[in-house]
XYZ file of C-alpha atoms in Angstrom:
587
model
C -37.244 -10.931 -50.461
C -36.455 -12.085 -47.524
C -33.314 -14.346 -49.096
C -32.430 -11.035 -49.938
C -32.452 -9.248 -47.212
C -30.313 -12.017 -45.831
C -28.155 -11.462 -47.406
C -27.627 -8.079 -47.607
C -27.780 -8.531 -43.120
C -25.057 -10.727 -43.151
C -23.321 -8.574 -45.781
C -23.516 -5.863 -43.226
C -22.308 -7.796 -40.325
C -19.441 -9.294 -41.575
C -17.894 -5.860 -42.809
C -18.705 -4.585 -39.719
C -17.028 -7.156 -37.516
C -14.166 -7.149 -40.932
C -13.792 -3.059 -40.712
C -13.989 -3.269 -36.401
C -10.670 -6.662 -36.913
C -8.588 -4.131 -38.877
C -9.557 -1.133 -37.022
C -8.404 -3.334 -34.208
C -4.957 -4.660 -35.477
C -3.876 -1.360 -36.924
C -4.697 -0.058 -33.349
C -2.483 -2.185 -32.037
C 0.519 -2.006 -34.709
C 0.574 1.706 -33.928
C 0.666 1.180 -30.862
C 3.269 -1.103 -30.082
C 5.117 0.818 -32.477
C 4.635 3.963 -30.006
C 5.569 1.907 -26.970
C 8.587 0.589 -27.671
C 11.087 1.335 -24.874
C 12.644 6.007 -24.724
C 16.239 4.911 -26.090
C 18.583 5.694 -23.246
C 20.710 9.047 -23.995
C 23.752 9.483 -22.443
C 23.864 12.312 -19.819
C 20.366 11.768 -18.807
C 19.131 12.602 -15.166
C 16.730 10.028 -13.301
C 13.606 12.781 -12.463
C 12.550 10.579 -9.319
C 8.445 11.148 -8.551
C 7.158 10.135 -6.207
C 3.410 12.021 -7.048
C 1.691 8.156 -7.878
C 0.644 5.788 -5.801
C 3.457 3.355 -4.699
C 2.412 0.016 -4.785
C 4.823 -3.041 -3.174
C 4.978 -4.369 -7.058
C 4.564 -2.800 -10.076
C 1.176 -3.115 -12.002
C -0.537 -4.623 -8.803
C -2.825 -1.557 -7.808
C -6.789 -2.346 -7.609
C -8.963 -0.299 -9.769
C -11.176 1.806 -7.150
C -14.977 2.334 -7.820
C -14.764 5.746 -9.856
C -11.534 5.247 -10.983
C -10.356 3.741 -15.012
C -6.639 4.159 -15.532
C -3.594 3.802 -18.208
C -1.529 4.001 -15.878
C 1.773 2.352 -14.836
C 2.312 2.542 -11.038
C 5.865 1.619 -10.527
C 6.233 -0.332 -7.449
C 9.128 -0.214 -4.536
C 10.578 -3.632 -5.727
C 10.893 -1.813 -9.008
C 12.233 1.011 -7.841
C 15.001 0.020 -5.471
C 16.087 -2.164 -8.223
C 16.489 1.642 -10.861
C 18.139 2.691 -7.935
C 20.785 0.505 -7.320
C 20.926 -0.591 -11.166
C 21.625 2.712 -12.206
C 23.724 4.098 -10.409
C 25.835 1.812 -12.098
C 24.493 2.766 -15.245
C 27.128 5.254 -17.337
C 23.879 6.479 -19.131
C 22.747 8.088 -15.406
C 24.780 10.725 -14.065
C 21.793 11.300 -11.204
C 19.254 11.855 -9.854
C 16.276 15.094 -9.116
C 14.102 14.371 -7.044
C 11.254 16.618 -7.880
C 7.784 15.053 -5.660
C 5.975 17.901 -3.887
C 3.999 15.136 -2.432
C 5.686 11.335 -1.481
C 2.498 9.368 -2.134
C 3.956 5.468 -0.871
C 3.938 4.781 2.938
C 6.156 5.093 5.835
C 7.994 2.023 4.943
C 7.673 2.892 1.490
C 9.773 5.497 1.877
C 11.824 4.493 4.357
C 12.775 1.975 1.947
C 13.371 4.557 -1.083
C 14.606 7.056 1.217
C 17.505 4.451 1.898
C 18.203 3.333 -0.653
C 18.769 6.787 -2.699
C 21.746 6.938 0.233
C 23.425 3.917 -1.100
C 22.955 5.314 -4.939
C 25.238 8.006 -3.614
C 27.729 5.630 -2.779
C 28.847 5.661 -6.283
C 29.688 9.007 -5.612
C 26.801 10.057 -8.056
C 24.507 13.630 -7.031
C 20.724 13.845 -5.692
C 19.322 16.529 -5.786
C 15.912 17.896 -4.615
C 13.610 20.404 -6.357
C 10.579 21.418 -5.530
C 7.379 24.296 -5.887
C 7.157 23.004 -1.710
C 7.340 20.237 -0.302
C 4.977 17.844 1.817
C 6.337 16.429 5.238
C 6.786 13.008 3.249
C 8.242 14.044 0.522
C 10.864 16.607 2.522
C 11.647 13.888 5.052
C 12.217 11.767 1.226
C 13.735 14.758 -0.115
C 16.726 15.142 3.276
C 18.168 12.066 1.485
C 19.935 14.433 -1.327
C 23.013 16.071 -1.369
C 21.238 19.480 -2.188
C 17.649 20.514 -1.721
C 16.003 23.550 -2.794
C 12.728 25.311 -2.842
C 10.723 27.475 -4.966
C 11.330 30.968 -3.751
C 7.419 31.274 -3.198
C 7.303 27.528 -1.432
C 7.277 26.214 2.062
C 7.761 23.115 4.582
C 5.063 21.598 5.677
C 7.061 19.994 8.196
C 4.310 19.915 11.509
C 4.750 16.309 13.216
C 2.315 13.701 13.330
C -1.532 13.659 13.486
C -4.651 11.925 12.815
C -7.855 13.642 12.052
C -11.311 10.608 12.973
C -14.632 11.437 11.861
C -17.743 10.072 13.893
C -20.509 8.711 12.052
C -23.022 7.726 15.738
C -24.620 10.553 15.877
C -24.626 10.894 12.057
C -26.607 7.706 11.121
C -28.655 8.230 14.831
C -30.332 11.067 12.803
C -31.459 9.261 9.413
C -32.778 6.348 11.766
C -29.560 3.782 11.606
C -28.631 1.738 14.509
C -24.225 -0.150 14.269
C -24.971 -3.068 16.810
C -21.487 -3.901 17.212
C -19.036 -6.733 18.440
C -15.497 -6.901 19.441
C -12.863 -8.725 21.247
C -10.288 -6.210 22.632
C -10.503 -3.587 24.580
C -7.900 -1.682 22.065
C -10.079 -2.477 19.575
C -10.699 0.676 17.535
C -12.327 -0.119 14.365
C -15.563 0.202 15.905
C -15.505 3.374 17.007
C -16.461 5.666 15.039
C -20.138 3.554 15.443
C -20.455 3.881 18.824
C -18.613 6.378 20.020
C -18.380 10.519 19.267
C -14.106 10.646 20.378
C -10.917 8.674 20.805
C -11.441 6.195 23.449
C -8.763 6.612 25.914
C -6.818 2.577 24.523
C -7.329 3.904 21.765
C -6.035 8.112 22.980
C -2.502 5.355 23.875
C -1.824 3.462 20.882
C -2.080 5.985 18.787
C 0.112 8.438 20.094
C 2.641 6.045 20.645
C 2.796 4.784 17.055
C 2.986 9.048 16.423
C 5.780 9.486 18.331
C 7.803 6.961 17.298
C 6.487 7.845 13.304
C 8.179 11.385 14.339
C 11.197 10.309 15.869
C 12.086 7.972 13.071
C 11.155 11.235 10.051
C 13.497 13.367 12.741
C 16.503 11.479 13.014
C 16.843 10.628 9.904
C 16.241 14.288 9.294
C 18.603 15.588 11.288
C 21.352 12.892 10.613
C 21.248 14.918 6.974
C 20.009 18.456 7.668
C 23.124 18.535 11.202
C 20.138 19.606 12.942
C 19.296 17.768 16.347
C 16.065 17.571 17.877
C 16.149 19.496 19.705
C 16.085 22.236 16.702
C 13.512 20.747 15.068
C 11.482 19.850 17.244
C 11.279 24.072 18.404
C 11.589 24.078 13.585
C 7.573 22.331 13.895
C 6.747 23.448 16.996
C 7.059 27.395 15.907
C 6.744 26.027 12.308
C 9.617 27.831 11.054
C 9.065 26.021 7.414
C 5.696 27.709 6.793
C 8.215 29.772 4.467
C 10.814 29.742 2.094
C 12.718 32.034 3.659
C 11.786 30.132 7.120
C 13.093 27.100 5.921
C 15.600 28.511 4.380
C 16.799 30.929 8.084
C 16.373 26.820 9.225
C 18.444 25.597 7.762
C 15.188 22.596 6.183
C 16.998 23.125 2.454
C 19.965 24.580 1.431
C 18.743 27.481 -1.395
C 15.556 29.299 -2.566
C 15.241 28.697 -7.261
C 12.904 29.045 -9.295
C 12.976 25.671 -11.985
C 14.974 28.072 -14.515
C 17.763 28.447 -12.223
C 17.712 24.327 -10.927
C 17.998 23.678 -15.020
C 20.707 25.798 -15.385
C 23.015 23.729 -12.887
C 22.269 20.477 -13.950
C 23.328 22.433 -16.718
C 26.129 22.847 -15.715
C 26.853 19.924 -14.017
C 26.124 18.524 -16.822
C 28.771 20.019 -18.422
C 26.188 20.885 -21.608
C 25.412 24.502 -22.984
C 22.827 26.515 -21.494
C 20.439 26.368 -24.487
C 20.642 22.212 -24.807
C 17.473 21.364 -22.524
C 17.990 18.278 -20.206
C 17.358 15.413 -21.094
C 15.531 13.515 -18.210
C 14.207 10.249 -17.545
C 11.191 8.774 -15.112
C 10.898 5.576 -13.303
C 8.271 4.826 -16.021
C 10.665 5.033 -18.997
C 13.414 3.207 -17.356
C 11.393 0.019 -16.018
C 11.734 -1.910 -19.342
C 15.638 -1.083 -19.206
C 15.504 -3.437 -15.622
C 18.667 -6.377 -15.629
C 16.797 -9.402 -15.634
C 19.145 -11.283 -13.304
C 17.896 -14.687 -13.696
C 20.958 -17.455 -14.194
C 19.502 -20.316 -15.867
C 22.330 -22.381 -14.790
C 20.594 -22.363 -11.166
C 17.806 -24.125 -10.310
C 17.213 -23.262 -6.903
C 15.090 -19.999 -6.076
C 13.709 -18.094 -3.254
C 9.366 -17.218 -4.343
C 8.976 -14.012 -3.377
C 4.401 -13.505 -2.593
C 3.387 -10.381 -2.828
C 0.210 -10.057 -0.360
C -0.797 -6.347 -0.647
C -4.027 -3.926 -0.185
C -7.058 -5.613 1.182
C -8.206 -8.770 2.442
C -12.128 -9.693 1.093
C -13.746 -12.807 -0.005
C -14.684 -13.331 -3.264
C -12.363 -11.372 -5.050
C -9.574 -12.261 -8.056
C -9.267 -8.414 -8.142
C -4.896 -6.936 -8.557
C -3.654 -4.718 -5.181
C -6.313 -7.207 -3.197
C -5.769 -11.020 -1.336
C -8.255 -13.978 -1.182
C -7.998 -16.862 -0.545
C -8.859 -18.476 -3.739
C -5.980 -16.649 -5.329
C -3.414 -16.914 -3.195
C -4.752 -20.676 -1.673
C -3.895 -21.426 -5.974
C 0.112 -19.324 -5.658
C 0.780 -21.487 -2.480
C -0.110 -24.891 -3.609
C 1.792 -23.896 -7.211
C 5.340 -23.058 -4.826
C 4.209 -26.128 -2.879
C 4.574 -28.411 -5.605
C 7.450 -26.938 -7.469
C 10.638 -29.680 -5.962
C 12.895 -25.437 -7.275
C 11.910 -23.719 -4.791
C 13.844 -23.836 -1.781
C 12.430 -20.975 0.695
C 8.708 -18.314 0.609
C 9.634 -14.719 1.061
C 5.952 -13.662 2.200
C 5.423 -9.778 1.945
C 3.250 -8.091 3.394
C 1.374 -5.225 3.150
C -2.136 -4.944 3.788
C -4.162 -3.492 6.656
C -6.285 -6.407 7.137
C -9.879 -7.678 6.147
C -12.182 -10.634 6.048
C -11.092 -12.912 9.274
C -12.284 -15.781 7.379
C -9.722 -15.793 4.352
C -7.286 -14.752 7.143
C -7.584 -17.813 8.381
C -7.559 -19.700 5.428
C -4.621 -18.005 3.503
C -2.484 -18.867 8.024
C -3.429 -22.312 7.196
C -1.307 -22.474 3.362
C 1.801 -21.052 5.633
C 1.265 -24.185 7.539
C 1.278 -26.440 5.073
C 3.907 -25.107 3.385
C 5.771 -25.058 6.638
C 4.796 -28.887 6.974
C 6.352 -29.383 3.965
C 9.813 -28.100 5.127
C 9.875 -24.773 2.927
C 11.326 -22.481 4.433
C 8.435 -19.181 5.588
C 10.541 -15.677 6.321
C 7.117 -13.173 6.385
C 8.221 -9.305 5.483
C 5.832 -6.039 5.955
C 5.595 -2.927 4.912
C 3.365 -0.824 6.037
C 0.965 -2.023 7.624
C 0.374 -6.161 8.512
C -1.447 -5.323 10.949
C -4.773 -7.787 12.620
C -5.349 -9.502 8.808
C -2.159 -8.146 7.675
C -0.866 -10.318 10.422
C -2.813 -12.955 10.701
C -2.360 -14.331 7.682
C 2.050 -14.221 8.197
C 1.653 -15.415 11.868
C 3.145 -18.777 11.117
C 6.528 -17.801 9.094
C 9.692 -19.126 10.489
C 11.202 -15.746 10.599
C 9.200 -12.284 10.971
C 10.839 -9.342 9.262
C 9.617 -5.612 9.674
C 9.952 -2.094 9.306
C 10.538 0.305 12.929
C 7.541 1.992 11.421
C 5.780 -0.779 10.033
C 2.066 -0.568 12.213
C 1.652 -4.029 12.434
C -0.404 -6.779 15.565
C -4.214 -5.816 15.716
C -4.675 -8.983 16.782
C -8.535 -8.489 17.271
C -11.971 -8.864 15.602
C -14.914 -7.069 15.456
C -18.361 -7.830 13.436
C -20.870 -4.686 12.200
C -24.165 -4.845 11.694
C -26.523 -2.566 10.411
C -30.069 -1.632 12.325
C -32.496 0.174 9.422
C -35.311 -0.651 10.740
C -36.243 3.104 12.176
C -35.207 4.068 8.602
C -38.049 1.833 7.204
C -40.324 2.215 9.479
C -40.228 6.267 10.975
C -38.909 7.597 8.509
C -39.549 5.945 5.056
C -43.087 4.481 6.893
C -42.282 0.598 5.957
C -43.520 -2.186 8.167
C -42.505 -5.875 7.781
C -44.470 -9.154 9.775
C -43.181 -12.007 9.428
C -43.675 -15.241 9.546
C -41.600 -18.356 10.560
C -41.109 -21.971 11.470
C -38.955 -22.289 13.847
C -36.966 -19.666 16.382
C -34.121 -18.134 13.862
C -35.948 -17.557 10.780
C -35.776 -14.383 10.282
C -33.179 -14.222 12.735
C -29.639 -11.125 11.862
C -31.813 -9.017 9.734
C -30.966 -5.219 9.419
C -35.240 -4.204 8.986
C -35.503 -5.779 12.673
C -34.162 -4.726 16.364
C -31.421 -7.902 17.662
C -32.905 -9.710 21.160
C -30.562 -10.521 23.322
C -30.502 -14.066 22.578
C -29.086 -13.188 19.093
C -26.211 -10.227 20.237
C -25.409 -13.727 23.084
C -24.830 -15.848 20.007
C -23.136 -13.074 17.544
C -20.356 -11.798 20.513
C -19.793 -15.275 21.335
C -18.820 -15.967 17.868
C -16.841 -12.919 17.675
C -15.495 -14.083 20.935
C -14.223 -17.497 18.983
C -12.676 -15.809 16.122
C -10.693 -13.350 18.161
C -9.814 -16.676 20.779
C -8.869 -18.898 17.275
C -7.068 -15.273 16.011
C -4.698 -15.661 19.516
C -3.647 -19.018 19.410
C -2.660 -19.035 15.792
C -0.833 -16.347 17.074
C 0.105 -17.782 19.885
C 1.696 -20.970 17.945
C 3.693 -19.543 15.214
C 5.651 -17.065 17.934
C 6.255 -19.847 20.537
C 4.174 -17.855 23.659
C 1.477 -19.059 25.591
C -1.917 -18.020 25.135
C -2.310 -15.545 27.869
C 1.533 -14.190 26.867
C -0.019 -13.724 23.119
C -3.431 -12.906 24.343
C -1.765 -9.327 26.574
C -0.017 -8.492 23.026
C -3.132 -8.898 21.264
C -6.582 -7.057 22.532
C -7.051 -4.777 19.530
C -3.594 -3.346 19.768
C -1.612 -1.425 17.126
C 2.499 -1.985 17.128
C 5.172 -0.533 15.806
C 7.422 -2.314 13.793
C 9.882 -1.110 16.206
C 7.595 -2.057 19.585
C 6.700 -5.494 17.764
C 10.427 -6.646 17.848
C 10.571 -5.606 21.467
C 6.852 -7.581 22.668
C 8.083 -10.432 20.408
C 5.240 -10.588 17.422
C 8.971 -9.632 15.009
C 11.793 -11.501 15.246
C 14.367 -8.230 13.173
C 14.398 -5.033 11.920
C 15.233 -4.475 8.409
C 13.998 -4.838 4.944
C 12.546 -7.551 1.384
C 16.757 -7.816 1.591
C 17.361 -8.872 4.878
C 14.722 -11.023 4.904
C 15.595 -12.972 1.042
C 18.591 -12.930 2.422
C 17.363 -14.729 6.184
C 15.229 -17.294 4.303
C 18.248 -18.343 1.491
C 20.127 -18.893 4.789
C 17.283 -21.231 6.078
C 17.624 -22.839 3.395
C 21.016 -23.646 3.544
C 20.878 -22.289 -0.406
C 23.874 -19.753 -1.414
C 23.054 -19.024 -4.654
C 18.549 -18.801 -6.555
C 16.874 -16.885 -8.528
C 13.736 -14.787 -7.438
C 10.112 -15.817 -8.186
C 7.575 -13.428 -8.378
C 4.122 -13.737 -7.353
C 1.086 -13.145 -7.914
C 1.989 -12.346 -11.533
C 0.819 -8.903 -12.626
C -1.507 -9.183 -16.258
C -1.105 -6.302 -18.343
C -4.326 -5.519 -19.755
C -4.287 -6.408 -23.845
C -6.665 -3.252 -24.110
C -3.895 -0.747 -22.099
C -2.478 0.184 -25.023
C -5.128 0.932 -27.380
C -6.499 2.982 -25.235
C -3.471 4.978 -24.274
C -4.184 5.715 -28.203
C -7.338 6.505 -28.728
C -7.990 8.597 -26.020
C -5.958 11.797 -24.917
C -3.670 11.154 -21.838
C -5.266 13.859 -19.477
C -8.322 11.328 -20.194
C -7.666 8.333 -18.698
C -7.758 8.719 -15.126
C -10.230 10.199 -13.072
C -7.143 10.329 -10.376
C -4.237 12.398 -12.609
C -7.437 15.677 -12.729
C -7.688 15.438 -8.684
C -6.299 17.923 -6.501
C -4.322 15.825 -3.543
C -7.352 16.880 -0.916
C -9.932 15.399 -4.240
C -7.627 12.292 -4.221
C -7.836 11.922 -0.805
C -11.457 12.398 -0.076
C -11.587 10.213 -3.317
C -9.748 6.576 -1.464
C -11.545 7.546 2.088
C -14.852 7.312 -0.034
C -12.924 3.932 -1.744
C -11.609 2.580 1.749
C -15.729 3.527 3.648
C -16.950 1.642 1.020
C -15.087 -1.313 1.082
C -15.660 -1.641 5.090
C -19.865 -1.272 4.239
C -19.474 -4.678 1.462
C -17.085 -6.191 3.582
C -19.175 -9.901 4.534
C -18.411 -11.829 7.693
C -16.122 -10.321 10.653
C -13.454 -7.979 9.698
C -9.714 -8.227 10.751
C -8.651 -5.053 10.309
C -6.256 -1.965 10.709
C -9.063 0.775 12.768
C -8.787 4.127 10.377
C -7.530 4.707 7.454
C -4.048 6.867 7.429
C -2.805 10.003 5.021
C -0.153 10.900 6.777
C 1.421 13.821 4.438
């Protein structure tokens, strides 16, 4: 009987495994067939929708809490390649920007906007249409030949501002005290836990970079719309773009159209009849058609290393930065004799100072091995983001990059009141030495512990400033004056010496080639992004609307989720932090 049961059980198990394997093979086959590139047809219109997150490198996105998505996030590197290639592609007739919101950061959007202006040099058209324009989306849209708006829409042109939440009183009410240790009076990342309003130093630095952001945006809009800075300030101050009619009268848009009227104009441009459909090609659909510039006859290479996202300890996740992951990348580059220079593309608000220091040593090691390193900054290269790149031979940034924030802080929560007085949980201790149960969230920090943590923070700050001084060829005193946790824009950083010049990633590559004395070279990009092997199967088996929580969220809800994930990262952050003061939501 036992033998019979074993045979039946084994047969059932074998059949189940076989069915699963067959289902898997069929799913892969069906998916591979459905995932073939969309055929590019003649007289296609490239549709530019930037309402999804734009990473530096396609697919280099960390999956956040509560997020499950199979969406392909097209990176800035790919978007620029697509715009450059489509300018010469005979199948692409022109571009239609159709984006209510633009989810990229300010430097990211500036590079895309400049790429659109380059596209127009080909003689092809760029049009923009939206039911409404957020401020960032409108800034991008003004690169178009014509800007169209829905008759019931608006242009949300109103200037830049920040809203900062303060948690001090809330934490006090629940019985949690944040012990805070920081170096640099501009290091404002801890203010939400120790204040109820913005400090004067933070108000000063925030106002300064908001003014630069506005200046860059208004300068571009003014040039494209033939409006003076004075006129634009008046339009913003009176919120004239708040209605469709006001937008048209203020010359923010060229016409008020419904979608069918937009398509009619496109059909006229394409010289097709009204009963035919316009063929649109999305960025994701064009991705497979990007041509490789790799030349097998050329041995010399420049390595572009993308460092984007939070700097975290022990992570291997995409879209994050860790010393373990990037240490392997730099070690591989160092051993590759064909790599003649490195461009370190940084887009990070910072994070763990220990990890930042280790990556900084990797850059220093590359230079000691005779490999030139040029840093290229995206939206952020602040605090830890600056730390990891301070040793670069040359630093290139956008005018609206947020950088600097050279400072360190430690957050140490004390939940004694919550546990003792609110929940009735008491603790008693036994110890063999004075520090045996020190630095515990269950007890108040005594003077000795507080002094130790402040000295620990000050020592880290001194190390950070020392690296900046060495990397930037400054005295310690000169570097310290620029540090103190202060945030600088790229434009300001060029003036004070923290950055060498303003420019794009392409400018950084040219500088690196010059330093390596090479005129012909291939590009290698790191980290290598591995495609999720289950992604295609999931897309086949699940309806599109169920594959991403973000797909069903409004912009406000999406921002709230992003803010939650950011705060969650702060809460989980281990060790001292070198991080930008707060999260920026530009729209």
